[in-house]
Tab-separated table of C-alpha atoms in Angstrom:
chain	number	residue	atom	x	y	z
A	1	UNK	CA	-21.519	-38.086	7.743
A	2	UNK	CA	-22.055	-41.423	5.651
A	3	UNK	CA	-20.041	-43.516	3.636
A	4	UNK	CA	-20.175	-44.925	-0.101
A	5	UNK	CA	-18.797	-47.981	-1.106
A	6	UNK	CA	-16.501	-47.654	-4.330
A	7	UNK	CA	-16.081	-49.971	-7.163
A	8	UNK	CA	-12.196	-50.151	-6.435
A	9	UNK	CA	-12.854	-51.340	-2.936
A	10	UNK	CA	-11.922	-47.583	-1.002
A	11	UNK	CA	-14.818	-45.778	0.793
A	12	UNK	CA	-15.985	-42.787	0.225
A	13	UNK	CA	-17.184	-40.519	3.506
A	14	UNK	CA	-19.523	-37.882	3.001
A	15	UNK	CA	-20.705	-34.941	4.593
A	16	UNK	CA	-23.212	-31.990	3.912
A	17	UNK	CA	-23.357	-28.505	4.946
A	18	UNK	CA	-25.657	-25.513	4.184
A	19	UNK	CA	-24.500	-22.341	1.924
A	20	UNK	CA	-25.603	-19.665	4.541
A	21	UNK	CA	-26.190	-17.210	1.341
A	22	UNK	CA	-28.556	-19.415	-0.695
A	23	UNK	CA	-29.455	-21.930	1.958
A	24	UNK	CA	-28.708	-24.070	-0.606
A	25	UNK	CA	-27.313	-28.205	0.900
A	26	UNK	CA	-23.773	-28.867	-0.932
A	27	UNK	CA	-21.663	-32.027	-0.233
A	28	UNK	CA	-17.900	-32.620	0.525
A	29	UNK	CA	-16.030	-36.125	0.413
A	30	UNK	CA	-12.604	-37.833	1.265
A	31	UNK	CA	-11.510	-41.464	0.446
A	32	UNK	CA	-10.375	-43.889	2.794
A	33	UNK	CA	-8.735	-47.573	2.155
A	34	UNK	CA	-11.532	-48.877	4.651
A	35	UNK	CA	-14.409	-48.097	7.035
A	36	UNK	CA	-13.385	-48.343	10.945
A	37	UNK	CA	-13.338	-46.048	13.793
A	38	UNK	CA	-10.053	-44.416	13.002
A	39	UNK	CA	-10.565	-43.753	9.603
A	40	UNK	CA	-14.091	-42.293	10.679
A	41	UNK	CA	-12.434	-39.719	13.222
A	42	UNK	CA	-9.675	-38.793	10.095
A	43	UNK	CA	-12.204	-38.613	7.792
A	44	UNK	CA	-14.617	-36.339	10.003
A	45	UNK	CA	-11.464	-33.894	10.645
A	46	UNK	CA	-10.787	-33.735	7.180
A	47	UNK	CA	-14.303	-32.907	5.818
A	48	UNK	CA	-15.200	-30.335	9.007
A	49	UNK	CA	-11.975	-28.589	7.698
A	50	UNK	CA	-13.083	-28.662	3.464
A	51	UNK	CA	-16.187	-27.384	5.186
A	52	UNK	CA	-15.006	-24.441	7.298
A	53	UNK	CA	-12.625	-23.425	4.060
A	54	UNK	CA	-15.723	-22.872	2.231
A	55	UNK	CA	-17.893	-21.761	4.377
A	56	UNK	CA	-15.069	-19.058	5.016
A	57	UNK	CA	-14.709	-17.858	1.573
A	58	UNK	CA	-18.368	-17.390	1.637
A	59	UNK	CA	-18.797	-15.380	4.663
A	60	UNK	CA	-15.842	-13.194	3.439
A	61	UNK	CA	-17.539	-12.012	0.273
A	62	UNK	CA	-21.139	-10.915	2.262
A	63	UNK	CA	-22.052	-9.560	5.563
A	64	UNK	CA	-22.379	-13.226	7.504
A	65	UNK	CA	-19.472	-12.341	9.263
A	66	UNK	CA	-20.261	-8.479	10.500
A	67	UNK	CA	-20.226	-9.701	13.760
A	68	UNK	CA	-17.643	-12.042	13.925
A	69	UNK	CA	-14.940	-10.311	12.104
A	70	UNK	CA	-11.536	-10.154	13.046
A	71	UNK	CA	-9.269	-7.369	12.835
A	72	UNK	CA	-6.382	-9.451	11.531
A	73	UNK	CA	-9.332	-11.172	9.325
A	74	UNK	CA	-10.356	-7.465	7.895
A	75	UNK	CA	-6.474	-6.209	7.709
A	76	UNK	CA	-6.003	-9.443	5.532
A	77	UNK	CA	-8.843	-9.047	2.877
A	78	UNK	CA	-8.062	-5.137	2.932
A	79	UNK	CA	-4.418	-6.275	2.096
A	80	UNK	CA	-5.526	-8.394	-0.503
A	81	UNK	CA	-7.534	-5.873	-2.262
A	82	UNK	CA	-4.918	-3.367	-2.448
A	83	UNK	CA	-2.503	-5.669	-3.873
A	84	UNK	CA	-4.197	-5.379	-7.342
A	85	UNK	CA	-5.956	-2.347	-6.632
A	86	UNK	CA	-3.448	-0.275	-5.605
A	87	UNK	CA	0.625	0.978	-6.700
A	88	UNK	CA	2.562	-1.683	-5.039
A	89	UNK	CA	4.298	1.719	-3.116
A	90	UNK	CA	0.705	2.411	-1.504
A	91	UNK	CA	0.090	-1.743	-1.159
A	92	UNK	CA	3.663	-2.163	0.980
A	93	UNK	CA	2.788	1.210	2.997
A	94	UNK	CA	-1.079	0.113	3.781
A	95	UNK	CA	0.570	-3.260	4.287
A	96	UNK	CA	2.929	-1.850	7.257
A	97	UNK	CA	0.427	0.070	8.449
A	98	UNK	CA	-2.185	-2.849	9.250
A	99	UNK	CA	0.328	-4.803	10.648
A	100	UNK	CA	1.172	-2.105	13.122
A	101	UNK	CA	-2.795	-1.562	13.595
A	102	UNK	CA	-3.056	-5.313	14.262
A	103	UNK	CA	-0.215	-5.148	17.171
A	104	UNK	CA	-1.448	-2.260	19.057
A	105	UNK	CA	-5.649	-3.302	18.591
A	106	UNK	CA	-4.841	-6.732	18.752
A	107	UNK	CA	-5.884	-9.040	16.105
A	108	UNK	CA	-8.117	-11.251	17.391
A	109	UNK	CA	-10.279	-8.434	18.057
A	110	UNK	CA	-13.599	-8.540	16.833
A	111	UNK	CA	-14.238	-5.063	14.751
A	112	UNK	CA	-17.798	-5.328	16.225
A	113	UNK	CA	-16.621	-4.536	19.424
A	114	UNK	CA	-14.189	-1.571	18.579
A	115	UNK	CA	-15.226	2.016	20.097
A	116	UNK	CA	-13.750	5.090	19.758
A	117	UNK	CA	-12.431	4.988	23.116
A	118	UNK	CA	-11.050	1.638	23.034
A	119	UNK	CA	-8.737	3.097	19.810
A	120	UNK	CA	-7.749	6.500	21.483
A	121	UNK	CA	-6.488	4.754	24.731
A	122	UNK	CA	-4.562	2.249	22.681
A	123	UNK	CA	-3.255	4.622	20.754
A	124	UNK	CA	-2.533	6.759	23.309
A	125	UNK	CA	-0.196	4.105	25.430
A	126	UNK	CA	1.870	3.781	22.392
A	127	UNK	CA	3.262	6.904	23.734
A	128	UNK	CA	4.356	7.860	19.806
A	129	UNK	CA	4.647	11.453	18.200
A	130	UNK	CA	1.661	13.690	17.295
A	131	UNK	CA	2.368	12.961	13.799
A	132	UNK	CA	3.043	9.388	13.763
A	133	UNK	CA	-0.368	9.197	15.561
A	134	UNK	CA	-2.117	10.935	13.316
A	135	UNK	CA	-0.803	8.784	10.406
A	136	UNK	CA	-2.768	5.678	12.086
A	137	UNK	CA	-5.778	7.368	12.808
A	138	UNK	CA	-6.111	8.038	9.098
A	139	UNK	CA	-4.357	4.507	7.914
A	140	UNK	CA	-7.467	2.788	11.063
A	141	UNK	CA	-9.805	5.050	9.222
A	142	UNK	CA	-9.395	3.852	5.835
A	143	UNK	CA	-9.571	0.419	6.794
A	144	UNK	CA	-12.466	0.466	8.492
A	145	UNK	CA	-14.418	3.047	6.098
A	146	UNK	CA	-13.218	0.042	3.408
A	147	UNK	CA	-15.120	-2.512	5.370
A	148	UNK	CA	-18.117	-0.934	5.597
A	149	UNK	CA	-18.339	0.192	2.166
A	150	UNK	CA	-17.988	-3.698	1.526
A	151	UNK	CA	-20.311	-4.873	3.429
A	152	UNK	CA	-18.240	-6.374	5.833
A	153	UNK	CA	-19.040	-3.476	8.836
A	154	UNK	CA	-22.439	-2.705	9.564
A	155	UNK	CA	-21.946	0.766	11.444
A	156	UNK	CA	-19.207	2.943	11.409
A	157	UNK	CA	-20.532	6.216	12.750
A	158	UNK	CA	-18.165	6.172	15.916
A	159	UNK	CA	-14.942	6.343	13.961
A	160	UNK	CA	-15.668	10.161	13.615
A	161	UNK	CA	-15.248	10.590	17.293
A	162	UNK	CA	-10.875	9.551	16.929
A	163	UNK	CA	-9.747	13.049	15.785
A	164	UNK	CA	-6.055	13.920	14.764
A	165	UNK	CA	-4.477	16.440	17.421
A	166	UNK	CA	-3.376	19.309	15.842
A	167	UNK	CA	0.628	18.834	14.869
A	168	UNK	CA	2.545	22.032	15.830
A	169	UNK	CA	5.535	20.404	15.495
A	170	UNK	CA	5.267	18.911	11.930
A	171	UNK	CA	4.373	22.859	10.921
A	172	UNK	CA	7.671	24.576	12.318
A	173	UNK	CA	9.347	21.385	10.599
A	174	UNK	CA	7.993	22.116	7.160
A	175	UNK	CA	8.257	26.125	7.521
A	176	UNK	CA	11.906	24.976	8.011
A	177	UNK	CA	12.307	22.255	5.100
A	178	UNK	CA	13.560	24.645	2.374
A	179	UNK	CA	16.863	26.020	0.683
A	180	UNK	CA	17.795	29.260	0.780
A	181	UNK	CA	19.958	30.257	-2.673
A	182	UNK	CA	23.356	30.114	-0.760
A	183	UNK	CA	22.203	27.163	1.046
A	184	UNK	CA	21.453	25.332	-1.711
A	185	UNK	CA	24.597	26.216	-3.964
A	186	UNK	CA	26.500	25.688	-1.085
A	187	UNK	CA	25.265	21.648	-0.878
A	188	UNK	CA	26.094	21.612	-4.701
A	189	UNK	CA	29.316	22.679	-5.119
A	190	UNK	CA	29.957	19.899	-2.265
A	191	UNK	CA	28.586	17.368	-3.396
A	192	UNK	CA	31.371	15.399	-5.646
A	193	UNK	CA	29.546	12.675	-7.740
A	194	UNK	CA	28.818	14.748	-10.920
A	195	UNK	CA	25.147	12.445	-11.496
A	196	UNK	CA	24.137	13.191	-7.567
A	197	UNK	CA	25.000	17.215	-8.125
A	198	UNK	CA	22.999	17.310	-11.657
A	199	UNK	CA	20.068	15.091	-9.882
A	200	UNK	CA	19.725	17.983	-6.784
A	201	UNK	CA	20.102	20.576	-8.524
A	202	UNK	CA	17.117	19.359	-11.578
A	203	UNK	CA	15.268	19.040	-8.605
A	204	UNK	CA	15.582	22.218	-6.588
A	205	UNK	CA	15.150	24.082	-10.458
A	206	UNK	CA	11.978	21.907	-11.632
A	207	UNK	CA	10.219	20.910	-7.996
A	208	UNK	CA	9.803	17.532	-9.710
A	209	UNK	CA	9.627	14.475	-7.286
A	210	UNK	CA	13.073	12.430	-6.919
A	211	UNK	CA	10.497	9.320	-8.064
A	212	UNK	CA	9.351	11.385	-11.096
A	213	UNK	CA	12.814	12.491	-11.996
A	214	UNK	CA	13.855	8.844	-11.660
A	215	UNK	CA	11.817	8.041	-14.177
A	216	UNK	CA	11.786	10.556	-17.059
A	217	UNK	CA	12.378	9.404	-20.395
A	218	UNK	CA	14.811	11.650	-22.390
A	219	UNK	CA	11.725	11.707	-24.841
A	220	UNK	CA	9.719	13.503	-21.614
A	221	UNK	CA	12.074	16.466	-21.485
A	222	UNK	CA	11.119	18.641	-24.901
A	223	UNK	CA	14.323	21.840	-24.716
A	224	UNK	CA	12.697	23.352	-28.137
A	225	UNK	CA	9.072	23.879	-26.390
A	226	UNK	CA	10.401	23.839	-23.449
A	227	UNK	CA	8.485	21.582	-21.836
A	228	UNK	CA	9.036	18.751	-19.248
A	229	UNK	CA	6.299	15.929	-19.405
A	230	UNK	CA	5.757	14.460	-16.128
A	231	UNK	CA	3.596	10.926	-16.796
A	232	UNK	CA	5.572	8.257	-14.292
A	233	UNK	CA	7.264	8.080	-11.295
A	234	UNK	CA	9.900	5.215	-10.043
A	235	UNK	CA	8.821	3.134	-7.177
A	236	UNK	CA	12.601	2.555	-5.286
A	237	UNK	CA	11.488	-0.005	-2.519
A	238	UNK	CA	10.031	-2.285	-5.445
A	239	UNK	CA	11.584	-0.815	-8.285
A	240	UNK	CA	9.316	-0.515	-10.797
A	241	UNK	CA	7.522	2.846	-13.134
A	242	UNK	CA	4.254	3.688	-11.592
A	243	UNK	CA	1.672	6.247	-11.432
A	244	UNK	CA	2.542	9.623	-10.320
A	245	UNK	CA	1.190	10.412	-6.880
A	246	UNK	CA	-2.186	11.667	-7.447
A	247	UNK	CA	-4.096	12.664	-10.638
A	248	UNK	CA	-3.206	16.412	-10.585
A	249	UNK	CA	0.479	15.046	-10.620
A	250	UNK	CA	-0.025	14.607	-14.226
A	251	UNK	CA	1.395	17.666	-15.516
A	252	UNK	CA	3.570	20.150	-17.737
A	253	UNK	CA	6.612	21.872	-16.073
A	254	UNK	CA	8.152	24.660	-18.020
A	255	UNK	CA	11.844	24.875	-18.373
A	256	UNK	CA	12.656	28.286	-17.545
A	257	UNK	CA	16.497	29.736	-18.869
A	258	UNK	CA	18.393	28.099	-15.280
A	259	UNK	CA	16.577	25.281	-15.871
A	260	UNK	CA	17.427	24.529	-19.383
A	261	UNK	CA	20.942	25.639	-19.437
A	262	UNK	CA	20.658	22.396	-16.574
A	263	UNK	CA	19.177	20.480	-19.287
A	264	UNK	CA	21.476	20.849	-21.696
A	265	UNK	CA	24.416	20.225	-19.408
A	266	UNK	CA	22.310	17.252	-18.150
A	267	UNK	CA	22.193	15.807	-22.044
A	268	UNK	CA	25.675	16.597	-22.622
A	269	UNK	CA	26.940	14.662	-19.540
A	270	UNK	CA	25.400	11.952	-20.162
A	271	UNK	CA	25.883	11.412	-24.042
A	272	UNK	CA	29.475	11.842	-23.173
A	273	UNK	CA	29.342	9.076	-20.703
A	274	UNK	CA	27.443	6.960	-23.004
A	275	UNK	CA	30.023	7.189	-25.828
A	276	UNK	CA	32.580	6.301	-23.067
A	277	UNK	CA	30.832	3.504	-22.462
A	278	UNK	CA	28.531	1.967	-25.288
A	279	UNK	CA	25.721	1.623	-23.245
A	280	UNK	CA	22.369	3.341	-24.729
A	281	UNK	CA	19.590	4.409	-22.239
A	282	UNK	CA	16.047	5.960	-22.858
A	283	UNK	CA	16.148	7.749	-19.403
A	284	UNK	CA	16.977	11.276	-19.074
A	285	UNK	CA	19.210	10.513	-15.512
A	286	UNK	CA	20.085	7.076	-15.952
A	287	UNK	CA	22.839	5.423	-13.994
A	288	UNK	CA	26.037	4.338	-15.700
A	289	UNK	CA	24.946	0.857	-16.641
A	290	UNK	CA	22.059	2.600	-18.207
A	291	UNK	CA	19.486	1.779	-15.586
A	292	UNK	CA	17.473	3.984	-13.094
A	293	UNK	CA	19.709	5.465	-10.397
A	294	UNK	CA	20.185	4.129	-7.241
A	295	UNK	CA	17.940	5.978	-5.460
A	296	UNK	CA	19.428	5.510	-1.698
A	297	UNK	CA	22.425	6.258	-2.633
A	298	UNK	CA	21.597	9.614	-4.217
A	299	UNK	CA	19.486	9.928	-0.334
A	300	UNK	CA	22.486	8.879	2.033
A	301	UNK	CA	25.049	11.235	-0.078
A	302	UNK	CA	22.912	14.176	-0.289
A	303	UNK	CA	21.591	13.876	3.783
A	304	UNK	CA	25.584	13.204	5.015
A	305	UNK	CA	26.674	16.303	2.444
A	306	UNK	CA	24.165	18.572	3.686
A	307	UNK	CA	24.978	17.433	7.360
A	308	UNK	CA	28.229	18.228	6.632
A	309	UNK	CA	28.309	21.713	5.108
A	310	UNK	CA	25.052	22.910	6.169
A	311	UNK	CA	24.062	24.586	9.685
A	312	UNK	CA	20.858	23.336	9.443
A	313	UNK	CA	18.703	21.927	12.176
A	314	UNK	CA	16.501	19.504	10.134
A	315	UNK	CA	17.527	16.644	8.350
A	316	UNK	CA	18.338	17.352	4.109
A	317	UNK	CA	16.334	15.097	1.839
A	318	UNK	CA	15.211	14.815	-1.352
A	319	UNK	CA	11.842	16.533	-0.411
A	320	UNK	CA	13.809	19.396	1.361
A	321	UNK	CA	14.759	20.031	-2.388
A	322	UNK	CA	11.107	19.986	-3.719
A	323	UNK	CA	9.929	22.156	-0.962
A	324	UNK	CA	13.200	24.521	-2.116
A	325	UNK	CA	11.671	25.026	-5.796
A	326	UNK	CA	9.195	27.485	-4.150
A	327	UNK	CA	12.046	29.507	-2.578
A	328	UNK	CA	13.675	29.742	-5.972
A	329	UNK	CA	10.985	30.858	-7.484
């Protein structure tokens, strides 16, 4: 470090440091009222920090830091990628997920270091279901199959040794997750809110996604071709339109005669309401300020309904009802 004397009577200190990319010498500085010992130590702890801030952005964007990358240091640039990369649904649930990596792995851990066997006996200690297992090993894998395709991993061959175990559970759950007929006019004719009813039932009839439902434009439902345009779906934890789940969600869904008899009755309700009201809406389902519908709402009435008047031994959600399309059908 060295100092420069100013025309306004302050000092500057001065202190170099070498761009480990390039190898190129660059220069950082700090002003001080005067030159003595104290401000020397201040001004040292100040420019060793400028430096290490830079020197960190640099070794995050190329492989300096392969091996001295933190888990908690990968989680966060992973994070930050998603953020703009990804729906903010898919952001917030990668988000969780790190965060939960982070606690069991530990943080501080250097990524270099991680083995298969390391993961599986952390893992295993968390004593957790097959299934909510399984969901980290593939949440661990894409953030680590991320950092290598960055650059920021140099060998990942050893992730393909953590396997899933095989879920029997989560099988007999979903061969169970369905509506018979009965079943499913049974939870209707209980359920008392006339917008909740309309909402279970367009679901069980079109297997649409509560999200996608949520977020249909009147203009998306076409009763003369008979045809249901499904472009959108409605993010509830941050409440915004997004894109439908995958590409192949993209799709046509044809209103066959239960359906659009629904449809109609759907319209009808809610034109009447509207009138009631004078509020306009260019949703399909809206709510009855004209906005989307409270989503967790809809949830808690249709799960404490179906607990009610059903014998059923899993819980009733709004997937239950997606899954029930197929039985209809």
């Amino acid at each position: 470090m060295w100092t420069e004397q100013l025309s306004n009577g302050n000092v500057k200190f001065v202190e170099r440091y070498t761009d480990p990319l390039t190898l190129e010498l660059h220069r950082v500085s700090c002003t001080m009222a005067k030159d003595t010992n104290s401000t020397r130590k201040q001004a040292q702890a100040i420019l060793n920090e400028k430096i290490e801030k830079k020197l960190e952005k640099i070794s995050m964007s190329a492989a300096v830091r392969k091996e001295k990358l933190r888990l908690g240091q990968l989680c966060t640039m992973y994070n930050t990628f998603q953020k703009t990369a990804r729906a903010p649904s898919t952001y917030s649930r990668n988000l969780h997920a790190c965060n939960s990596l982070c606690r069991i792995l530990g943080e501080d851990t250097l990524v270099s270091q991680l083995t298969a066997g390391y993961v599986n006996e952390k893992l295993a200690e968390q004593n957790e279901a097959v299934g909510t297992t399984n969901e980290r090993i593939t949440r661990f894998k894409a953030l680590i199959r991320w950092g290598y395709e960055n650059d920021y991993i140099a060998d990942i061959a050893w992730i393909n040794k953590i396997r899933k175990e095989k879920d029997i559970k989560k099988k007999e759950k979903l061969e169970d997750k369905y509506l018979e007929r009965e079943e499913l006019q049974t939870l209707l004719n209980n359920l008392t809110v006339p917008r909740w009813r309309m909402l279970a039932s367009f679901a069980a009839l079109s297997g649409l996604r509560v999200g996608e439902i949520i977020a249909l434009r009147d203009s998306d439902v076409n009763l003369d071709k008979r045809i249901i345009s499904v472009t959108k779906n409605y993010d509830s934890n941050n409440k915004v339109i997004g894109y439908t789940k995958t590409s192949c969600s993209y799709r046509k869904v044809y209103i066959q005669d239960e359906l659009l008899t629904l449809c109609r009755q759907i319209r009808f309700f809610i034109k009447k309401e509207q009138l009631l009201t004078g509020v306009r809406s260019p949703l399909f389902i809206p709510d009855i300020s004209g906005d989307h519908v409270h989503y967790w709402a809809y949830n808690k009435c249709l799960k404490e309904t179906a607990h009610r008047v059903l014998n059923k031994d899993v819980e009733i959600t709004t997937h239950v009802l997606r899954h029930t399309h197929v039985s209809l059908s």
